[in-house]
Short mmCIF file of C-alpha atoms in Angstrom, two decimals:
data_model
loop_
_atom_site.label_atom_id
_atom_site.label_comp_id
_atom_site.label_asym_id
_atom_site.label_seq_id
_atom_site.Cartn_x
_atom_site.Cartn_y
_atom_site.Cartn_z
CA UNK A 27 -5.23 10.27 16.10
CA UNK A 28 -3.00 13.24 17.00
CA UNK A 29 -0.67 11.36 19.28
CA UNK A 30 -0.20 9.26 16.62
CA UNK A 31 0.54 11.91 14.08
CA UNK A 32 3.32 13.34 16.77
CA UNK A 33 4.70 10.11 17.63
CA UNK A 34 7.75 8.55 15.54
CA UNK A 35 5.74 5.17 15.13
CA UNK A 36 2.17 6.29 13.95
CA UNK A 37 1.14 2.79 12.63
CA UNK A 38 2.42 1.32 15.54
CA UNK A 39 0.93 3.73 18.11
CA UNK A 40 -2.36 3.56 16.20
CA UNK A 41 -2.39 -0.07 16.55
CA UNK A 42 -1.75 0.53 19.94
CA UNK A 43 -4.48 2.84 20.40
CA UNK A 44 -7.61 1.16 18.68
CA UNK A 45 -6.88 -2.08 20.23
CA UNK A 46 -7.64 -0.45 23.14
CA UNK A 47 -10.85 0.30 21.80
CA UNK A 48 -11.71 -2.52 19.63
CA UNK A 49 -11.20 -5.24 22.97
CA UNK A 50 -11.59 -5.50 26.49
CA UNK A 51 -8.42 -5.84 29.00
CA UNK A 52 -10.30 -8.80 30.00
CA UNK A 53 -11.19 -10.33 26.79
CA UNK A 54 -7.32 -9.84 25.64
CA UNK A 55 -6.29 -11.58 29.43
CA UNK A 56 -8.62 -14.51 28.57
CA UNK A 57 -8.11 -14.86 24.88
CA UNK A 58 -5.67 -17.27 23.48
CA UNK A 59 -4.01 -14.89 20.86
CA UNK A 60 -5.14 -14.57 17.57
CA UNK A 61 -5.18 -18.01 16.90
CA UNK A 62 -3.03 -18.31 14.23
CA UNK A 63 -1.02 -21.42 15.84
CA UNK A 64 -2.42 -24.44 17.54
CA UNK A 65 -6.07 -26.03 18.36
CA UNK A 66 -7.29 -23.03 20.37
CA UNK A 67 -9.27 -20.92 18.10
CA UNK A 68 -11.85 -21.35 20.56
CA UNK A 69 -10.01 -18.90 23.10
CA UNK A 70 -8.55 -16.72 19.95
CA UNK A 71 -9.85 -13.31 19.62
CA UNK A 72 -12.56 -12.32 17.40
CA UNK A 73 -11.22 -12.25 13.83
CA UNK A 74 -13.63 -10.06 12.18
CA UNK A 75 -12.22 -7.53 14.99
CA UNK A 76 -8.90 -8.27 14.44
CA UNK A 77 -9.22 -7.58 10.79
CA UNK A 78 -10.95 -4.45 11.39
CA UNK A 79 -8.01 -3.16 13.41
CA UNK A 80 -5.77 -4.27 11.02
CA UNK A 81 -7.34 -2.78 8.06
CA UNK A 82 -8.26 0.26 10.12
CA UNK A 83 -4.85 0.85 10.91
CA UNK A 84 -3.83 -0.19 7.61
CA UNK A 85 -6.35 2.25 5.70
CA UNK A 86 -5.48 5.36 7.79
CA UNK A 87 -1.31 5.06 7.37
CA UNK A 88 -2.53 5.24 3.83
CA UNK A 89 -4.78 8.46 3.89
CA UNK A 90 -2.60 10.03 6.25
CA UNK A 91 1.31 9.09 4.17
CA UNK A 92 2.39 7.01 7.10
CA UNK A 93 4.34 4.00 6.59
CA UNK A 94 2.27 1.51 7.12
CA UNK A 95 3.23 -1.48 9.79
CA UNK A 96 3.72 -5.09 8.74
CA UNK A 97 1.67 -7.82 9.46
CA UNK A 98 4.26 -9.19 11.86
CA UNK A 99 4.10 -5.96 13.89
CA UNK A 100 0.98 -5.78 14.16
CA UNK A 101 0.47 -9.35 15.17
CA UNK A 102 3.67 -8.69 17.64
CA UNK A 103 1.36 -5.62 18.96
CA UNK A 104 -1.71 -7.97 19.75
CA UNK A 105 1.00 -10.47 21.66
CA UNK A 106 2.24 -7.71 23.35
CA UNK A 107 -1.22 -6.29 24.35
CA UNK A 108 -2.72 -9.77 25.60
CA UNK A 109 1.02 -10.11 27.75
CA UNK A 110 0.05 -7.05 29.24
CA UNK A 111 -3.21 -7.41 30.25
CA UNK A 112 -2.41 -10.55 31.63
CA UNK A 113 0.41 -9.26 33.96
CA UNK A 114 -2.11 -6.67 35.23
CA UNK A 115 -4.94 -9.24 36.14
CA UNK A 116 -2.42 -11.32 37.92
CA UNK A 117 -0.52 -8.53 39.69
CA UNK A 118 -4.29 -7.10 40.74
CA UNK A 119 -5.21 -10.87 42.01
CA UNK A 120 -1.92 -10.76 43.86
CA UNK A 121 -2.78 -7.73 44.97
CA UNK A 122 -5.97 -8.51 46.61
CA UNK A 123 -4.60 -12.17 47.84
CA UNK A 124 -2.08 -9.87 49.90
CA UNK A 125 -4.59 -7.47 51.29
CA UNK A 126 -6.97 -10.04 52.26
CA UNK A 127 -4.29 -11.95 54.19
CA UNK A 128 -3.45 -8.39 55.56
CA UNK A 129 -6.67 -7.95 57.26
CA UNK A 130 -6.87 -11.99 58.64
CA UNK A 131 -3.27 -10.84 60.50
CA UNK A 132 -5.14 -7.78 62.02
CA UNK A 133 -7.80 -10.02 63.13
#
């Protein structure tokens, strides 16, 4: 909470923050999104957890006199986070592909 309070953005850098803590990296790289569009709500994160960020984040700009983020930035936060974490699992896969095929050559 006090990088928040120094950074310029403290809703947005709180949102950052807690869904960190609320999710996984891997349940954000295997989720769907927040399944607001489409069929896939299956995939789609949990949305009791996604409210409690959001109203989390929500209450504390509140308490603390922050301006509080939109829904669309937080949404756009979520999007961002499950981008993320899906780059990392495929640059760590790519990763590994490459050593593996490292140690074949050495053979």
């Amino acid at each position: 909470m006090e990088k928040a309070a120094r950074s310029q953005n403290h809703g947005v850098f709180l949102t950052n923050s807690v869904i960190d803590l609320v999710f996984t990296h891997e349940e954000l790289a295997q989720s769907s999104g927040l399944g607001i569009i489409g069929n896939r709500k299956e995939h789609a994160l949990n949305p009791v957890r996604v409210a409690a960020v959001t109203e989390f984040v929500r209450s504390t700009c509140i308490k603390k006199g922050w301006h509080e983020p939109g829904q669309a930035n937080i949404r756009r936060k979520f999007t961002n986070k499950i981008t993320n974490c899906r780059r990392d699992r495929l640059r760590e896969a790519l990763k590994q592909k490459r050593q593996k095929e490292a140690l074949r050559e050495k053979l």
